[in-house]
Amino acid sequence: MKRRRLTAEDRELWDRVRANTERMERSNLEVERFDPDVSLPAPASRNLRKAKSVILGKPAGSSRLPAHNLAPAIHDHIRQAPVQMDQKSFGKLKRGKLRPEGKIDLHGMTVDRAHPVLTGFVMNAHAQGKRLILVVTGKGKERDEGGPIPVRLGVLRHQVPHWLQMQPMKSVVLQIAQAHVSHGGGGAYYVYLRRNR
């Protein structure tokens, strides 16, 4: 590779930089040597063991680190939701003793296709007076390719509960619960609908 010569513009820039700098003496560049025989001065009125961490931009005294706000796993989020339906029926539901009156399988659908299909199915089931329906999402495939943002396992499995809590479905859905193993387990949801008035 041929070495490039400085242009007139490069030389002018270099001359401006050189004009604004000062030459340092060699003595200023020497580093002090550490002498193990010389004791270091004790820190004034401060116990190093009790030193607190400091967060820039925060007033003194508020050195507590902020807690991480991590989203809970989807099954934990659903499990912690308050029970809206009859407790006895909910117990039967969780044990897989109630038989779903309708079922939809969204497994393999894209998010764009699954949302309107689910909405239509839930609204029709409610109009027909059905109380318990089963929504199969599948558990999802491992698609995380190791990028900087992790990809959740099972996109539909995470989206369906959110969709069910949005209008128009929110007005007809009473309870969402993870299905019993006999009805699909972690890859399916029980959706208990309100009574049709």
mmCIF file of C-alpha atoms in Angstrom:
data_model
loop_
_atom_site.group_PDB
_atom_site.id
_atom_site.type_symbol
_atom_site.label_atom_id
_atom_site.label_comp_id
_atom_site.label_asym_id
_atom_site.label_seq_id
_atom_site.Cartn_x
_atom_site.Cartn_y
_atom_site.Cartn_z
ATOM 1 C CA MET A 1 0.000 0.000 0.000
ATOM 2 C CA LYS A 2 1.400 3.370 -1.029
ATOM 3 C CA ARG A 3 1.924 5.903 1.722
ATOM 4 C CA ARG A 4 -0.225 8.985 1.226
ATOM 5 C CA ARG A 5 1.400 12.410 1.421
ATOM 6 C CA LEU A 6 -0.170 15.195 3.495
ATOM 7 C CA THR A 7 -2.289 17.621 1.545
ATOM 8 C CA ALA A 8 -2.193 21.376 2.068
ATOM 9 C CA GLU A 9 -5.446 21.088 4.055
ATOM 10 C CA ASP A 10 -3.926 18.405 6.337
ATOM 11 C CA ARG A 11 -0.839 20.569 6.952
ATOM 12 C CA GLU A 12 -2.992 23.602 7.804
ATOM 13 C CA LEU A 13 -4.990 21.539 10.310
ATOM 14 C CA TRP A 14 -1.828 20.144 11.898
ATOM 15 C CA ASP A 15 -0.338 23.664 12.211
ATOM 16 C CA ARG A 16 -3.494 24.835 14.055
ATOM 17 C CA VAL A 17 -3.293 21.895 16.493
ATOM 18 C CA ARG A 18 0.424 22.511 17.105
ATOM 19 C CA ALA A 19 -0.183 26.223 17.759
ATOM 20 C CA ASN A 20 -2.683 25.385 20.567
ATOM 21 C CA THR A 21 -0.519 22.866 22.431
ATOM 22 C CA GLU A 22 2.297 23.309 24.935
ATOM 23 C CA ARG A 23 5.408 21.236 25.078
ATOM 24 C CA MET A 24 5.735 19.286 28.325
ATOM 25 C CA GLU A 25 9.010 18.949 30.122
ATOM 26 C CA ARG A 26 10.334 15.439 30.674
ATOM 27 C CA SER A 27 10.272 15.880 34.461
ATOM 28 C CA ASN A 28 6.488 16.396 34.366
ATOM 29 C CA LEU A 29 6.031 13.035 32.680
ATOM 30 C CA GLU A 30 7.845 10.954 35.276
ATOM 31 C CA VAL A 31 5.649 8.790 37.478
ATOM 32 C CA GLU A 32 6.215 8.663 41.207
ATOM 33 C CA ARG A 33 7.547 5.338 42.389
ATOM 34 C CA PHE A 34 5.656 3.447 45.113
ATOM 35 C CA ASP A 35 7.675 3.091 48.298
ATOM 36 C CA PRO A 36 6.311 0.268 50.525
ATOM 37 C CA ASP A 37 8.062 1.708 53.607
ATOM 38 C CA VAL A 38 6.087 4.949 53.462
ATOM 39 C CA SER A 39 2.673 4.556 55.097
ATOM 40 C CA LEU A 40 -0.337 6.048 53.381
ATOM 41 C CA PRO A 41 -2.317 8.705 55.248
ATOM 42 C CA ALA A 42 -5.471 7.362 56.940
ATOM 43 C CA PRO A 43 -8.717 8.520 55.367
ATOM 44 C CA ALA A 44 -10.115 11.401 57.373
ATOM 45 C CA SER A 45 -13.154 10.487 59.509
ATOM 46 C CA ARG A 46 -14.354 7.758 57.180
ATOM 47 C CA ASN A 47 -14.687 4.059 57.753
ATOM 48 C CA LEU A 48 -14.085 2.296 54.444
ATOM 49 C CA ARG A 49 -16.188 -0.691 55.498
ATOM 50 C CA LYS A 50 -19.243 1.524 55.903
ATOM 51 C CA ALA A 51 -18.734 3.378 52.624
ATOM 52 C CA LYS A 52 -21.919 3.549 50.570
ATOM 53 C CA SER A 53 -22.222 3.444 46.832
ATOM 54 C CA VAL A 54 -23.039 6.700 45.115
ATOM 55 C CA ILE A 55 -25.349 7.098 42.153
ATOM 56 C CA LEU A 56 -24.588 10.132 40.013
ATOM 57 C CA GLY A 57 -27.505 12.503 39.619
ATOM 58 C CA LYS A 58 -29.168 11.363 42.890
ATOM 59 C CA PRO A 59 -29.176 13.421 46.078
ATOM 60 C CA ALA A 60 -26.947 12.216 48.910
ATOM 61 C CA GLY A 61 -28.568 9.623 51.119
ATOM 62 C CA SER A 62 -30.532 7.985 48.313
ATOM 63 C CA SER A 63 -27.863 5.450 47.416
ATOM 64 C CA ARG A 64 -30.303 2.515 47.139
ATOM 65 C CA LEU A 65 -30.114 0.921 43.752
ATOM 66 C CA PRO A 66 -33.407 0.801 41.834
ATOM 67 C CA ALA A 67 -35.086 -2.599 41.742
ATOM 68 C CA HIS A 68 -35.327 -4.371 38.425
ATOM 69 C CA ASN A 69 -38.842 -4.483 37.056
ATOM 70 C CA LEU A 70 -38.794 -7.882 35.398
ATOM 71 C CA ALA A 71 -41.937 -9.165 33.742
ATOM 72 C CA PRO A 72 -43.155 -12.341 35.434
ATOM 73 C CA ALA A 73 -43.473 -15.548 33.438
ATOM 74 C CA ILE A 74 -46.838 -15.726 31.680
ATOM 75 C CA HIS A 75 -48.075 -18.710 33.720
ATOM 76 C CA ASP A 76 -47.160 -16.876 36.968
ATOM 77 C CA HIS A 77 -49.002 -13.772 35.809
ATOM 78 C CA ILE A 78 -52.156 -15.775 35.042
ATOM 79 C CA ARG A 79 -51.908 -17.794 38.265
ATOM 80 C CA GLN A 80 -51.693 -14.585 40.338
ATOM 81 C CA ALA A 81 -54.762 -13.014 38.701
ATOM 82 C CA PRO A 82 -57.741 -12.783 41.088
ATOM 83 C CA VAL A 83 -60.425 -15.464 40.701
ATOM 84 C CA GLN A 84 -63.558 -13.856 39.232
ATOM 85 C CA MET A 85 -65.623 -16.996 38.748
ATOM 86 C CA ASP A 86 -67.174 -19.311 41.340
ATOM 87 C CA GLN A 87 -64.410 -20.842 43.518
ATOM 88 C CA LYS A 88 -65.842 -24.372 43.320
ATOM 89 C CA SER A 89 -66.078 -24.227 39.524
ATOM 90 C CA PHE A 90 -62.580 -22.729 39.356
ATOM 91 C CA GLY A 91 -61.220 -25.674 41.372
ATOM 92 C CA LYS A 92 -62.833 -28.122 38.935
ATOM 93 C CA LEU A 93 -61.496 -26.097 36.032
ATOM 94 C CA LYS A 94 -57.905 -26.231 37.338
ATOM 95 C CA ARG A 95 -58.156 -30.019 37.811
ATOM 96 C CA GLY A 96 -59.414 -30.479 34.233
ATOM 97 C CA LYS A 97 -62.857 -31.671 35.426
ATOM 98 C CA LEU A 98 -64.860 -29.150 33.386
ATOM 99 C CA ARG A 99 -65.329 -29.979 29.719
ATOM 100 C CA PRO A 100 -64.735 -27.128 27.235
ATOM 101 C CA GLU A 101 -67.738 -26.374 25.015
ATOM 102 C CA GLY A 102 -65.576 -25.076 22.191
ATOM 103 C CA LYS A 103 -61.962 -25.212 21.058
ATOM 104 C CA ILE A 104 -59.776 -23.178 18.745
ATOM 105 C CA ASP A 105 -56.266 -24.128 17.695
ATOM 106 C CA LEU A 106 -54.063 -21.121 16.877
ATOM 107 C CA HIS A 107 -50.944 -23.282 16.769
ATOM 108 C CA GLY A 108 -48.831 -22.426 13.717
ATOM 109 C CA MET A 109 -50.668 -19.156 12.903
ATOM 110 C CA THR A 110 -48.900 -15.826 12.618
ATOM 111 C CA VAL A 111 -49.723 -13.078 15.131
ATOM 112 C CA ASP A 112 -51.498 -11.048 12.420
ATOM 113 C CA ARG A 113 -53.747 -13.955 11.505
ATOM 114 C CA ALA A 114 -54.324 -15.320 15.026
ATOM 115 C CA HIS A 115 -55.678 -12.123 16.609
ATOM 116 C CA PRO A 116 -58.755 -11.637 14.394
ATOM 117 C CA VAL A 117 -59.437 -15.406 14.342
ATOM 118 C CA LEU A 118 -59.376 -15.528 18.149
ATOM 119 C CA THR A 119 -61.568 -12.428 18.463
ATOM 120 C CA GLY A 120 -64.195 -13.875 16.105
ATOM 121 C CA PHE A 121 -64.170 -17.247 17.883
ATOM 122 C CA VAL A 122 -64.541 -15.774 21.397
ATOM 123 C CA MET A 123 -67.303 -13.349 20.412
ATOM 124 C CA ASN A 124 -69.234 -16.091 18.547
ATOM 125 C CA ALA A 125 -68.872 -18.506 21.475
ATOM 126 C CA HIS A 126 -70.275 -15.878 23.834
ATOM 127 C CA ALA A 127 -73.158 -15.101 21.465
ATOM 128 C CA GLN A 128 -73.980 -18.862 21.407
ATOM 129 C CA GLY A 129 -74.123 -18.925 25.231
ATOM 130 C CA LYS A 130 -70.981 -21.032 25.732
ATOM 131 C CA ARG A 131 -69.235 -20.629 29.086
ATOM 132 C CA LEU A 132 -65.926 -22.516 28.776
ATOM 133 C CA ILE A 133 -63.747 -22.564 25.679
ATOM 134 C CA LEU A 134 -60.230 -23.868 25.104
ATOM 135 C CA VAL A 135 -57.662 -21.785 23.216
ATOM 136 C CA VAL A 136 -54.650 -23.811 22.025
ATOM 137 C CA THR A 137 -51.531 -21.741 21.316
ATOM 138 C CA GLY A 138 -48.788 -24.348 21.449
ATOM 139 C CA LYS A 139 -45.750 -23.934 23.687
ATOM 140 C CA GLY A 140 -43.686 -22.282 20.964
ATOM 141 C CA LYS A 141 -40.390 -23.133 19.304
ATOM 142 C CA GLU A 142 -36.947 -22.012 20.372
ATOM 143 C CA ARG A 143 -36.185 -19.209 17.892
ATOM 144 C CA ASP A 144 -33.782 -17.042 19.892
ATOM 145 C CA GLU A 145 -30.767 -16.537 17.669
ATOM 146 C CA GLY A 146 -28.557 -15.061 20.381
ATOM 147 C CA GLY A 147 -29.107 -11.409 19.502
ATOM 148 C CA PRO A 148 -28.927 -8.550 22.007
ATOM 149 C CA ILE A 149 -32.670 -8.686 22.682
ATOM 150 C CA PRO A 150 -33.924 -12.083 23.861
ATOM 151 C CA VAL A 151 -36.876 -13.593 22.013
ATOM 152 C CA ARG A 152 -39.608 -15.100 24.166
ATOM 153 C CA LEU A 153 -40.509 -18.729 23.738
ATOM 154 C CA GLY A 154 -44.027 -18.973 22.296
ATOM 155 C CA VAL A 155 -45.171 -15.641 20.872
ATOM 156 C CA LEU A 156 -48.860 -16.634 20.717
ATOM 157 C CA ARG A 157 -48.705 -18.124 24.201
ATOM 158 C CA HIS A 158 -47.688 -14.687 25.506
ATOM 159 C CA GLN A 159 -49.966 -12.634 23.266
ATOM 160 C CA VAL A 160 -53.281 -14.485 23.766
ATOM 161 C CA PRO A 161 -53.788 -13.463 27.442
ATOM 162 C CA HIS A 162 -53.145 -9.818 26.521
ATOM 163 C CA TRP A 163 -55.612 -9.975 23.641
ATOM 164 C CA LEU A 164 -58.243 -11.554 25.880
ATOM 165 C CA GLN A 165 -57.895 -8.619 28.291
ATOM 166 C CA MET A 166 -58.457 -6.060 25.523
ATOM 167 C CA GLN A 167 -61.758 -4.907 24.050
ATOM 168 C CA PRO A 168 -63.962 -6.295 22.604
ATOM 169 C CA MET A 169 -63.048 -9.642 24.253
ATOM 170 C CA LYS A 170 -62.508 -8.119 27.704
ATOM 171 C CA SER A 171 -66.245 -7.448 28.019
ATOM 172 C CA VAL A 172 -67.143 -11.165 27.603
ATOM 173 C CA VAL A 173 -64.166 -12.915 29.282
ATOM 174 C CA LEU A 174 -64.558 -13.626 33.005
ATOM 175 C CA GLN A 175 -61.470 -15.782 33.714
ATOM 176 C CA ILE A 176 -58.306 -17.011 31.988
ATOM 177 C CA ALA A 177 -56.419 -20.024 33.340
ATOM 178 C CA GLN A 178 -53.693 -22.320 32.084
ATOM 179 C CA ALA A 179 -55.198 -25.548 30.813
ATOM 180 C CA HIS A 180 -54.872 -28.832 32.634
ATOM 181 C CA VAL A 181 -52.343 -31.315 31.179
ATOM 182 C CA SER A 182 -55.245 -33.343 29.758
ATOM 183 C CA HIS A 183 -56.283 -30.308 27.656
ATOM 184 C CA GLY A 184 -52.836 -29.095 26.532
ATOM 185 C CA GLY A 185 -51.127 -27.819 29.709
ATOM 186 C CA GLY A 186 -48.751 -24.888 29.123
ATOM 187 C CA GLY A 187 -49.684 -24.705 25.434
ATOM 188 C CA ALA A 188 -53.389 -23.946 26.010
ATOM 189 C CA TYR A 189 -55.709 -21.683 28.010
ATOM 190 C CA TYR A 190 -59.148 -22.119 29.503
ATOM 191 C CA VAL A 191 -61.263 -19.054 28.800
ATOM 192 C CA TYR A 192 -64.360 -18.834 31.008
ATOM 193 C CA LEU A 193 -66.942 -16.497 29.484
ATOM 194 C CA ARG A 194 -69.549 -14.308 31.170
ATOM 195 C CA ARG A 195 -73.199 -15.267 30.989
ATOM 196 C CA ASN A 196 -74.916 -14.153 27.832
ATOM 197 C CA ARG A 197 -77.563 -11.627 28.881
#
